[in-house]
Short mmCIF file of C-alpha atoms and ligand atoms in Angstrom, two decimals:
data_model
loop_
_atom_site.label_atom_id
_atom_site.label_comp_id
_atom_site.label_asym_id
_atom_site.label_seq_id
_atom_site.Cartn_x
_atom_site.Cartn_y
_atom_site.Cartn_z
CA UNK A 1258 -26.31 8.84 11.01
CA UNK A 1259 -25.04 11.49 8.61
CA UNK A 1260 -26.18 12.16 5.05
CA UNK A 1261 -24.09 13.43 2.15
CA UNK A 1262 -25.38 14.60 -1.21
CA UNK A 1263 -22.74 14.05 -3.90
CA UNK A 1264 -23.22 16.31 -6.89
CA UNK A 1265 -21.60 13.82 -9.31
CA UNK A 1266 -20.11 10.52 -8.20
CA UNK A 1267 -18.54 7.35 -9.57
CA UNK A 1268 -20.54 4.39 -8.24
CA UNK A 1269 -19.79 0.72 -9.01
CA UNK A 1270 -22.19 0.88 -11.99
CA UNK A 1271 -20.92 4.19 -13.33
CA UNK A 1272 -21.48 7.94 -13.00
CA UNK A 1273 -24.52 9.37 -11.25
CA UNK A 1274 -25.75 12.82 -10.19
CA UNK A 1275 -27.29 13.90 -6.89
CA UNK A 1276 -26.26 10.77 -5.02
CA UNK A 1277 -27.59 10.60 -1.47
CA UNK A 1278 -25.25 8.62 0.79
CA UNK A 1279 -26.16 7.66 4.35
CA UNK A 1280 -23.25 6.99 6.73
CA UNK A 1281 -23.46 5.47 10.21
CA UNK A 1282 -21.53 6.48 13.33
CA UNK A 1283 -18.79 3.93 12.48
CA UNK A 1284 -18.12 5.74 9.19
CA UNK A 1285 -19.72 3.04 7.09
CA UNK A 1286 -22.09 3.66 4.18
CA UNK A 1287 -25.54 2.25 4.90
CA UNK A 1288 -27.40 3.35 1.75
CA UNK A 1289 -26.65 4.93 -1.63
CA UNK A 1290 -29.48 6.48 -3.65
CA UNK A 1291 -28.77 8.21 -6.99
CA UNK A 1292 -30.94 11.02 -8.30
CA UNK A 1293 -32.20 11.86 -4.83
CA UNK A 1294 -31.63 15.56 -4.17
CA UNK A 1295 -32.27 16.32 -0.53
CA UNK A 1296 -32.05 19.67 1.17
CA UNK A 1297 -30.92 18.47 4.61
CA UNK A 1298 -27.80 16.54 3.50
CA UNK A 1299 -24.20 17.83 3.54
CA UNK A 1300 -23.61 18.78 -0.06
CA UNK A 1301 -20.34 17.85 -1.81
CA UNK A 1302 -19.92 19.78 -5.06
CA UNK A 1303 -17.62 18.81 -7.91
CA UNK A 1304 -16.73 15.22 -8.80
CA UNK A 1305 -16.51 12.49 -6.17
CA UNK A 1306 -14.47 9.30 -6.53
CA UNK A 1307 -14.16 6.48 -4.03
CA UNK A 1308 -10.91 6.63 -2.05
CA UNK A 1309 -8.15 4.38 -3.37
CA UNK A 1310 -6.59 1.69 -1.18
CA UNK A 1311 -2.78 1.78 -1.12
CA UNK A 1312 -1.78 -1.86 -0.83
CA UNK A 1313 1.92 -1.62 -0.02
CA UNK A 1314 3.75 0.74 2.30
CA UNK A 1315 6.92 0.80 4.38
CA UNK A 1316 6.15 4.06 6.12
CA UNK A 1317 9.63 4.86 7.48
CA UNK A 1318 11.11 4.77 3.98
CA UNK A 1319 9.29 8.02 3.15
CA UNK A 1320 11.99 9.81 5.12
CA UNK A 1321 14.79 8.38 2.96
CA UNK A 1322 13.19 9.09 -0.41
CA UNK A 1323 15.81 11.04 -2.35
CA UNK A 1324 18.66 10.04 -0.03
CA UNK A 1325 19.84 7.08 -2.09
CA UNK A 1326 20.26 8.72 -5.48
CA UNK A 1327 24.02 9.40 -5.48
CA UNK A 1328 25.79 6.40 -6.98
CA UNK A 1329 28.24 4.90 -4.55
CA UNK A 1330 31.48 3.23 -5.61
CA UNK A 1331 30.75 0.37 -8.00
CA UNK A 1332 27.38 -0.31 -9.52
CA UNK A 1333 24.34 1.11 -7.75
CA UNK A 1334 21.51 -1.41 -7.57
CA UNK A 1335 18.57 -2.63 -5.53
CA UNK A 1336 21.09 -4.33 -3.27
CA UNK A 1337 23.18 -1.18 -2.61
CA UNK A 1338 19.93 0.76 -2.04
CA UNK A 1339 19.02 -1.88 0.53
CA UNK A 1340 22.27 -1.21 2.43
CA UNK A 1341 21.39 2.51 2.60
CA UNK A 1342 17.91 1.57 3.81
CA UNK A 1343 19.35 -0.70 6.53
CA UNK A 1344 21.62 2.09 7.80
CA UNK A 1345 18.67 4.49 7.88
CA UNK A 1346 16.29 2.02 9.57
CA UNK A 1347 18.96 1.28 12.17
CA UNK A 1348 18.78 4.81 13.61
CA UNK A 1349 15.06 5.43 13.97
CA UNK A 1350 13.41 5.80 17.39
CA UNK A 1351 9.76 4.92 18.06
CA UNK A 1352 8.89 8.63 18.05
CA UNK A 1353 10.66 9.04 14.68
CA UNK A 1354 8.64 6.20 13.19
CA UNK A 1355 5.37 7.70 14.42
CA UNK A 1356 6.25 11.18 13.16
CA UNK A 1357 7.24 9.88 9.72
CA UNK A 1358 4.14 7.68 9.42
CA UNK A 1359 1.76 10.49 10.45
CA UNK A 1360 3.25 12.84 7.84
CA UNK A 1361 3.14 10.11 5.19
CA UNK A 1362 -0.44 9.09 5.93
CA UNK A 1363 -1.58 12.72 5.74
CA UNK A 1364 0.20 12.99 2.36
CA UNK A 1365 -1.52 9.80 1.22
CA UNK A 1366 -4.93 11.21 2.11
CA UNK A 1367 -4.12 14.41 0.22
CA UNK A 1368 -3.25 12.21 -2.77
CA UNK A 1369 -6.54 10.28 -2.67
CA UNK A 1370 -5.42 7.13 -0.82
CA UNK A 1371 -7.87 6.57 2.04
CA UNK A 1372 -6.59 3.23 3.39
CA UNK A 1373 -3.16 1.62 3.44
CA UNK A 1374 -1.62 -1.80 4.00
CA UNK A 1375 1.44 -1.22 6.15
CA UNK A 1376 4.05 -3.95 5.60
CA UNK A 1377 5.68 -3.34 8.94
CA UNK A 1378 9.11 -4.84 9.49
CA UNK A 1379 11.09 -2.68 11.91
CA UNK A 1380 10.07 -4.21 15.24
CA UNK A 1381 12.98 -4.06 17.68
CA UNK A 1382 15.54 -1.74 19.24
CA UNK A 1383 18.63 -0.87 17.16
CA UNK A 1384 20.66 -3.62 18.86
CA UNK A 1385 17.97 -6.20 18.03
CA UNK A 1386 16.49 -6.57 21.53
CA UNK A 1387 12.70 -6.32 21.67
CA UNK A 1388 11.26 -3.17 23.27
CA UNK A 1389 9.75 -3.61 26.74
CA UNK A 1390 6.49 -3.86 24.86
CA UNK A 1391 7.39 -6.01 21.81
CA UNK A 1392 4.57 -4.36 19.84
CA UNK A 1393 5.89 -0.83 20.54
CA UNK A 1394 6.51 0.06 16.89
CA UNK A 1395 3.20 -1.44 15.76
CA UNK A 1396 1.44 0.83 18.27
CA UNK A 1397 3.31 3.80 16.78
CA UNK A 1398 2.04 2.95 13.30
CA UNK A 1399 -1.51 2.49 14.58
CA UNK A 1400 -1.32 5.83 16.42
CA UNK A 1401 -0.14 7.59 13.25
CA UNK A 1402 -2.96 6.08 11.19
CA UNK A 1403 -5.47 7.09 13.84
CA UNK A 1404 -4.15 10.64 13.99
CA UNK A 1405 -4.28 11.01 10.21
CA UNK A 1406 -7.64 9.23 9.88
CA UNK A 1407 -6.51 6.72 7.25
CA UNK A 1408 -7.83 3.14 7.15
CA UNK A 1409 -5.13 0.63 8.07
CA UNK A 1410 -4.40 -2.99 7.35
CA UNK A 1411 -1.50 -3.72 9.64
CA UNK A 1412 0.83 -6.46 8.45
CA UNK A 1413 3.55 -7.28 10.98
CA UNK A 1414 6.39 -8.82 9.01
CA UNK A 1415 7.89 -12.19 9.78
CA UNK A 1416 11.60 -12.06 8.95
CA UNK A 1417 14.08 -14.69 10.05
CA UNK A 1418 16.73 -15.50 7.44
CA UNK A 1419 19.31 -13.62 5.40
CA UNK A 1420 18.75 -15.65 2.25
CA UNK A 1421 17.46 -18.88 0.76
CA UNK A 1422 18.37 -22.16 2.45
CA UNK A 1423 18.01 -20.77 5.98
CA UNK A 1424 21.05 -18.46 5.75
CA UNK A 1425 21.70 -16.56 8.98
CA UNK A 1426 20.60 -12.90 8.90
CA UNK A 1427 23.07 -10.01 8.74
CA UNK A 1428 23.62 -7.78 11.79
CA UNK A 1429 21.85 -4.99 9.92
CA UNK A 1430 18.66 -7.05 9.79
CA UNK A 1431 18.47 -7.54 13.57
CA UNK A 1432 15.65 -5.01 14.12
CA UNK A 1433 13.41 -7.14 11.89
CA UNK A 1434 13.76 -10.66 13.30
CA UNK A 1435 11.34 -13.08 14.98
CA UNK A 1436 11.10 -16.83 15.46
CA UNK A 1437 7.67 -18.37 15.02
CA UNK A 1438 6.76 -18.26 18.73
CA UNK A 1439 7.68 -14.62 19.23
CA UNK A 1440 5.81 -13.76 16.05
CA UNK A 1441 2.65 -15.55 17.22
CA UNK A 1442 2.89 -13.67 20.53
CA UNK A 1443 3.16 -10.37 18.69
CA UNK A 1444 0.00 -11.13 16.70
CA UNK A 1445 -1.89 -12.12 19.85
CA UNK A 1446 -0.89 -8.90 21.54
CA UNK A 1447 -2.20 -6.84 18.60
CA UNK A 1448 -5.58 -8.57 18.23
CA UNK A 1449 -7.62 -6.44 20.69
CA UNK A 1450 -6.75 -3.23 18.82
CA UNK A 1451 -8.60 -4.52 15.77
CA UNK A 1452 -11.77 -5.86 17.36
CA UNK A 1453 -14.94 -4.16 16.15
CA UNK A 1454 -13.07 -1.68 13.94
CA UNK A 1455 -14.44 -1.14 10.43
CA UNK A 1456 -11.31 0.82 9.48
CA UNK A 1457 -8.64 -1.65 10.60
CA UNK A 1458 -7.61 -5.20 9.79
CA UNK A 1459 -4.78 -7.33 11.09
CA UNK A 1460 -2.97 -9.59 8.64
CA UNK A 1461 0.48 -11.08 8.20
CA UNK A 1462 3.44 -10.49 5.95
CA UNK A 1463 5.98 -13.27 5.62
CA UNK A 1464 8.68 -10.93 4.24
CA UNK A 1465 9.81 -12.99 1.24
CA UNK A 1466 10.84 -16.51 0.35
CA UNK A 1467 14.44 -15.53 1.06
CA UNK A 1468 13.66 -14.35 4.61
CA UNK A 1469 11.16 -17.06 5.64
CA UNK A 1470 11.68 -20.83 5.35
CA UNK A 1471 8.84 -23.11 4.21
CA UNK A 1472 8.31 -24.24 7.83
CA UNK A 1473 8.11 -20.68 9.09
CA UNK A 1474 5.67 -19.77 6.33
CA UNK A 1475 3.39 -22.57 7.49
CA UNK A 1476 3.77 -21.51 11.12
CA UNK A 1477 2.84 -17.90 10.30
CA UNK A 1478 -0.27 -19.05 8.41
CA UNK A 1479 -1.28 -21.28 11.32
CA UNK A 1480 -0.83 -18.37 13.76
CA UNK A 1481 -3.04 -15.97 11.80
CA UNK A 1482 -5.62 -18.64 10.96
CA UNK A 1483 -6.12 -19.14 14.68
CA UNK A 1484 -7.06 -15.45 14.89
CA UNK A 1485 -8.81 -14.81 11.57
CA UNK A 1486 -8.79 -17.44 8.83
CA UNK A 1487 -9.65 -14.83 6.17
CA UNK A 1488 -7.01 -12.29 7.22
CA UNK A 1489 -4.83 -10.82 4.47
CA UNK A 1490 -1.45 -12.42 3.72
CA UNK A 1491 1.12 -10.31 1.86
CA UNK A 1492 4.57 -11.35 0.64
CA UNK A 1493 7.31 -9.74 -1.47
CA UNK A 1494 8.03 -11.95 -4.44
CA UNK A 1495 10.10 -12.11 -7.65
CA UNK A 1496 11.11 -8.45 -7.45
CA UNK A 1497 14.70 -8.94 -8.58
CA UNK A 1498 16.32 -11.36 -11.04
CA UNK A 1499 18.96 -12.34 -8.45
CA UNK A 1500 16.17 -13.46 -6.14
CA UNK A 1501 14.59 -15.57 -8.88
CA UNK A 1502 17.95 -17.21 -9.58
CA UNK A 1503 18.62 -17.92 -5.90
CA UNK A 1504 15.17 -19.46 -5.54
CA UNK A 1505 15.79 -21.63 -8.58
CA UNK A 1506 19.12 -22.70 -7.11
CA UNK A 1507 17.61 -23.50 -3.71
CA UNK A 1508 14.32 -25.10 -4.72
CA UNK A 1509 14.51 -25.88 -8.44
CA UNK A 1510 11.43 -23.68 -8.90
CA UNK A 1511 10.92 -20.01 -9.66
CA UNK A 1512 9.48 -18.03 -6.70
CA UNK A 1513 5.89 -17.63 -7.91
CA UNK A 1514 5.74 -21.22 -9.17
CA UNK A 1515 7.17 -22.44 -5.86
CA UNK A 1516 4.68 -20.45 -3.79
CA UNK A 1517 1.72 -21.54 -5.92
CA UNK A 1518 2.89 -25.16 -5.63
CA UNK A 1519 2.36 -24.97 -1.85
CA UNK A 1520 -1.41 -24.98 -2.39
CA UNK A 1521 -2.08 -22.11 0.02
CA UNK A 1522 -2.44 -19.08 -2.24
CA UNK A 1523 -5.98 -17.80 -2.73
CA UNK A 1524 -7.87 -14.51 -2.75
CA UNK A 1525 -6.65 -13.48 0.72
CA UNK A 1526 -3.11 -13.20 -0.67
CA UNK A 1527 -1.29 -10.24 -2.15
CA UNK A 1528 1.92 -11.01 -4.04
CA UNK A 1529 3.84 -7.77 -3.93
CA UNK A 1530 5.78 -6.90 -7.12
CA UNK A 1531 5.62 -10.36 -8.79
CA UNK A 1532 7.72 -8.60 -11.42
CA UNK A 1533 9.49 -11.53 -13.00
CA UNK A 1534 6.94 -14.03 -14.27
CA UNK A 1535 6.96 -16.62 -17.01
CA UNK A 1536 3.84 -16.96 -19.14
CA UNK A 1537 2.91 -20.01 -17.09
CA UNK A 1538 3.33 -18.19 -13.78
CA UNK A 1539 1.31 -15.25 -15.09
CA UNK A 1540 -1.64 -17.52 -15.93
CA UNK A 1541 -1.36 -19.46 -12.67
CA UNK A 1542 -1.21 -16.32 -10.54
CA UNK A 1543 -4.22 -14.83 -12.37
CA UNK A 1544 -6.20 -18.04 -11.78
CA UNK A 1545 -5.31 -18.12 -8.06
CA UNK A 1546 -7.51 -15.10 -7.27
CA UNK A 1547 -4.62 -13.42 -5.43
CA UNK A 1548 -3.85 -9.75 -6.05
CA UNK A 1549 -0.61 -8.70 -7.72
CA UNK A 1550 0.58 -5.72 -5.65
CA UNK A 1551 2.19 -3.33 -8.14
CA UNK A 1552 4.30 -0.37 -7.03
CA UNK A 1553 5.30 1.26 -10.33
CA UNK A 1554 7.29 4.28 -9.09
CA UNK A 1555 9.27 2.25 -6.55
CA UNK A 1556 9.86 -0.55 -9.06
CA UNK A 1557 11.16 2.08 -11.50
CA UNK A 1558 13.30 3.73 -8.82
CA UNK A 1559 14.87 0.41 -7.83
CA UNK A 1560 15.32 -0.83 -11.39
CA UNK A 1561 13.27 -3.95 -10.72
CA UNK A 1562 11.83 -4.62 -14.16
CA UNK A 1563 8.34 -4.58 -15.61
CA UNK A 1564 5.33 -6.63 -14.59
CA UNK A 1565 3.48 -8.26 -17.54
CA UNK A 1566 0.31 -6.26 -16.90
CA UNK A 1567 -1.24 -6.74 -20.36
CA UNK A 1568 -1.09 -10.54 -20.16
CA UNK A 1569 -2.07 -10.63 -16.50
CA UNK A 1570 -5.19 -8.51 -16.96
CA UNK A 1571 -6.11 -10.42 -20.13
CA UNK A 1572 -6.00 -13.61 -18.04
CA UNK A 1573 -8.44 -12.07 -15.54
CA UNK A 1574 -5.73 -11.27 -12.98
CA UNK A 1575 -6.38 -8.83 -10.14
CA UNK A 1576 -4.09 -5.88 -9.47
CA UNK A 1577 -3.78 -3.05 -7.01
CA UNK A 1578 -1.24 -0.30 -6.46
CA UNK A 1579 1.06 0.63 -3.62
CA UNK A 1580 3.52 3.42 -3.00
CA UNK A 1581 5.97 1.05 -1.25
CA UNK A 1582 9.17 3.09 -0.65
CA UNK A 1583 7.28 6.37 -1.21
CA UNK A 1584 9.54 7.93 -3.80
CA UNK A 1585 6.17 9.24 -4.92
CA UNK A 1586 2.92 9.59 -2.96
CA UNK A 1587 0.56 10.12 -5.85
CA UNK A 1588 -2.03 7.58 -6.94
CA UNK A 1589 -2.43 9.17 -10.37
CA UNK A 1590 1.30 8.86 -11.00
CA UNK A 1591 1.35 5.17 -10.04
CA UNK A 1592 -1.50 4.41 -12.45
CA UNK A 1593 0.06 6.50 -15.23
CA UNK A 1594 3.44 4.79 -14.88
CA UNK A 1595 1.79 1.37 -14.84
CA UNK A 1596 0.31 2.10 -18.27
CA UNK A 1597 3.40 3.92 -19.58
CA UNK A 1598 5.72 1.03 -18.74
CA UNK A 1599 3.64 -1.16 -21.02
CA UNK A 1600 3.54 1.51 -23.75
CA UNK A 1601 7.31 1.97 -23.73
CA UNK A 1602 8.12 -1.71 -24.05
CA UNK A 1603 5.34 -2.63 -26.49
CA UNK A 1604 5.31 0.57 -28.50
CA UNK A 1605 1.53 0.87 -28.38
CA UNK A 1606 -1.06 3.01 -26.60
CA UNK A 1607 -4.02 2.45 -24.27
CA UNK A 1608 -2.74 -1.04 -23.60
CA UNK A 1609 -4.56 -1.59 -20.32
CA UNK A 1610 -7.94 -0.24 -21.52
CA UNK A 1611 -10.80 -2.70 -21.47
CA UNK A 1612 -11.42 -2.77 -25.22
CA UNK A 1613 -11.81 -0.34 -28.13
CA UNK A 1614 -13.25 3.03 -27.21
CA UNK A 1615 -12.96 2.33 -23.47
CA UNK A 1616 -11.19 4.64 -21.03
CA UNK A 1617 -7.73 3.56 -19.89
CA UNK A 1618 -8.02 5.64 -16.73
CA UNK A 1619 -11.34 4.07 -15.75
CA UNK A 1620 -9.97 0.54 -16.18
CA UNK A 1621 -6.88 1.30 -14.10
CA UNK A 1622 -8.83 3.11 -11.39
CA UNK A 1623 -11.52 0.43 -11.08
CA UNK A 1624 -8.93 -2.36 -10.99
CA UNK A 1625 -6.89 -0.59 -8.32
CA UNK A 1626 -9.97 0.09 -6.17
CA UNK A 1627 -11.23 -3.47 -6.37
CA UNK A 1628 -7.89 -5.22 -6.07
CA UNK A 1629 -6.71 -2.84 -3.37
CA UNK A 1630 -9.81 -3.42 -1.23
CA UNK A 1631 -9.40 -7.17 -1.64
CA UNK A 1632 -5.75 -7.03 -0.65
CA UNK A 1633 -6.46 -4.89 2.41
CA UNK A 1634 -9.34 -7.11 3.49
CA UNK A 1635 -11.37 -3.99 4.22
CA UNK A 1636 -14.79 -3.00 2.91
CA UNK A 1637 -13.62 0.02 0.96
CA UNK A 1638 -12.76 1.22 -2.53
CA UNK A 1639 -16.36 1.79 -3.68
CA UNK A 1640 -19.20 4.17 -2.92
CA UNK A 1641 -21.57 1.38 -1.96
CA UNK A 1642 -23.53 0.19 1.06
CA UNK A 1643 -21.28 -1.66 3.49
CA UNK A 1644 -18.12 0.19 2.44
CA UNK A 1645 -16.27 2.79 4.43
CA UNK A 1646 -17.39 6.32 3.53
CA UNK A 1647 -14.20 7.35 1.71
CA UNK A 1648 -14.77 10.17 -0.77
CA UNK A 1649 -12.23 12.03 -2.88
CA UNK A 1650 -13.50 15.29 -4.32
CA UNK A 1651 -11.91 16.55 -7.54
CA UNK A 1652 -12.28 20.22 -8.28
CA UNK A 1653 -14.30 20.46 -11.50
CA UNK A 1654 -12.95 24.00 -11.87
CA UNK A 1655 -9.36 22.64 -12.19
CA UNK A 1656 -7.95 23.62 -15.58
CA UNK A 1657 -6.97 20.05 -16.48
CA UNK A 1658 -10.52 18.80 -15.91
CA UNK A 1659 -12.24 21.58 -17.84
CA UNK A 1660 -14.80 20.16 -20.22
CA UNK A 1661 -14.17 16.56 -19.13
CA UNK A 1662 -17.21 14.44 -18.30
CA UNK A 1663 -17.70 10.80 -17.32
CA UNK A 1664 -14.65 8.58 -17.60
CA UNK A 1665 -12.70 11.37 -19.32
CA UNK A 1666 -12.37 12.88 -15.84
CA UNK A 1667 -10.28 9.89 -14.77
CA UNK A 1668 -8.22 10.04 -17.95
CA UNK A 1669 -7.58 13.75 -17.35
CA UNK A 1670 -6.68 13.22 -13.70
CA UNK A 1671 -4.26 10.39 -14.52
CA UNK A 1672 -2.84 11.37 -17.91
CA UNK A 1673 -2.80 15.19 -17.80
CA UNK A 1674 0.04 15.47 -15.27
CA UNK A 1675 -0.16 18.66 -13.29
CA UNK A 1676 1.90 20.40 -10.61
CA UNK A 1677 -1.22 21.05 -8.52
CA UNK A 1678 -3.47 18.07 -7.92
CA UNK A 1679 -7.18 18.57 -8.64
CA UNK A 1680 -7.97 16.70 -5.38
CA UNK A 1681 -9.52 19.35 -3.13
CA UNK A 1682 -11.21 17.45 -0.31
CA UNK A 1683 -11.14 13.98 1.16
CA UNK A 1684 -13.47 12.25 3.61
CA UNK A 1685 -12.23 9.05 5.25
CA UNK A 1686 -14.78 7.03 7.17
CA UNK A 1687 -17.12 10.00 6.78
CA UNK A 1688 -14.63 12.40 8.42
CA UNK A 1689 -13.51 15.45 6.48
CA UNK A 1690 -9.71 14.98 6.71
CA UNK A 1691 -8.46 16.98 3.72
CA UNK A 1692 -9.86 20.46 3.20
CA UNK A 1693 -8.94 22.56 0.20
CA UNK A 1694 -6.04 20.24 -0.69
CA UNK A 1695 -4.52 20.11 2.76
CA UNK A 1696 -4.82 17.60 5.58
CA UNK A 1697 -6.53 19.19 8.57
CA UNK A 1698 -3.48 18.44 10.78
CA UNK A 1699 -0.87 19.03 8.06
CA UNK A 1700 0.90 21.86 9.92
CA UNK A 1701 1.39 19.90 13.12
CA UNK A 1702 2.53 16.71 11.33
CA UNK A 1703 4.92 18.60 9.05
CA UNK A 1704 6.55 20.44 11.96
CA UNK A 1705 7.27 17.17 13.76
CA UNK A 1706 8.44 15.53 10.56
CA UNK A 1707 10.89 18.35 9.73
CA UNK A 1708 12.30 18.22 13.24
CA UNK A 1709 12.76 14.45 12.95
CA UNK A 1710 14.50 14.64 9.58
CA UNK A 1711 16.83 17.45 10.64
CA UNK A 1712 17.88 15.49 13.70
CA UNK A 1713 18.46 12.33 11.64
CA UNK A 1714 20.52 14.32 9.12
CA UNK A 1715 22.81 15.58 11.90
CA UNK A 1716 23.52 12.11 13.30
ZN1 ZN B 3134 8.05 -3.63 -0.08
#
């Protein structure tokens, strides 16, 4: 048992001073008592926020951020970016994937993300044959998360088809592919690594409606239900107009309508992107209890379009944020861009605030904590008994936070963009993993990462 005394902290019911937090050996909070100064506890000065869950990550893509920005011949688009990504993914070794993920997860912790849902789809050798251990690349991701100290919801991806109607996959997709039996075996193999762990959860990720047939979707759900009937289920959906049109052509229904028609979507689901929604789909998705997994910087980078956040939140919809392709690893930037996208198209301000006089930053931060924790299926995202002890300490001496109190701190953190983040320290599961702005193993991870990227650049 360890005790922390938080000088000023954001609890589920608002801001409190001198918050005594008891944490057990598993890194879980057992009690939270405001206004309880105690001499023997480890004191955390400044302003403490709960760690944010990052609900969508493809770790290896961090290493190609910035490498797909020179327009090729013809129009550059999501689909040409995907070709670059396939070429890049085709060359990575298991050690590369671990090195990239460790660096990324350390960067996430430095940015205030203390848990991540890894949508993990590179499974096999470059020629498509499984590794001797078919879970090899999952183990690499788990090892990276363990080394960095970040909470992990691991979502092995089921990928089988190259398009709607059961189209055969392309050769470049061969590292991703499973049939339903091989996929179920992969899940079974992973189960023991999650038993009794407060900081890990195993879920599934049927890649998308274009990559997984209706039968396969049902098989994947049956496989995970046999392991954990409440496990998270994540899927990419309605990210691009072309995908919506192909779905309409193949099924007569738009993707979100089609998925909701199956009668399986509930609060264990995270629909990643869900960018292109009709008013009817927006209301249906909000009523389903599922989380819309928004990745604003990636969606901007890929030219996806804009999620109808104002309508979705007004309908009681749940959202969380992810850094997805990792063109940015900065929670404040994701939240800012989420709001700014709405401002630019609607020509208004404070559009996602919870009513007149209410803080936009607080609404966004609370929604992302709650929705993110739900999507990850982990007890996290709040400084509360039962949750993982994930604390993000902002430096109250930072110039951008000077004079800010209460929710204005969140508005300043999110909307006063700054070259140096005010995040000074981070504890994940009660462990002090970021000290003075830097992950405790940053030097070691960065050295391996640089070596990996230089080698890949020479190939
Ligand atoms: Zn994605």
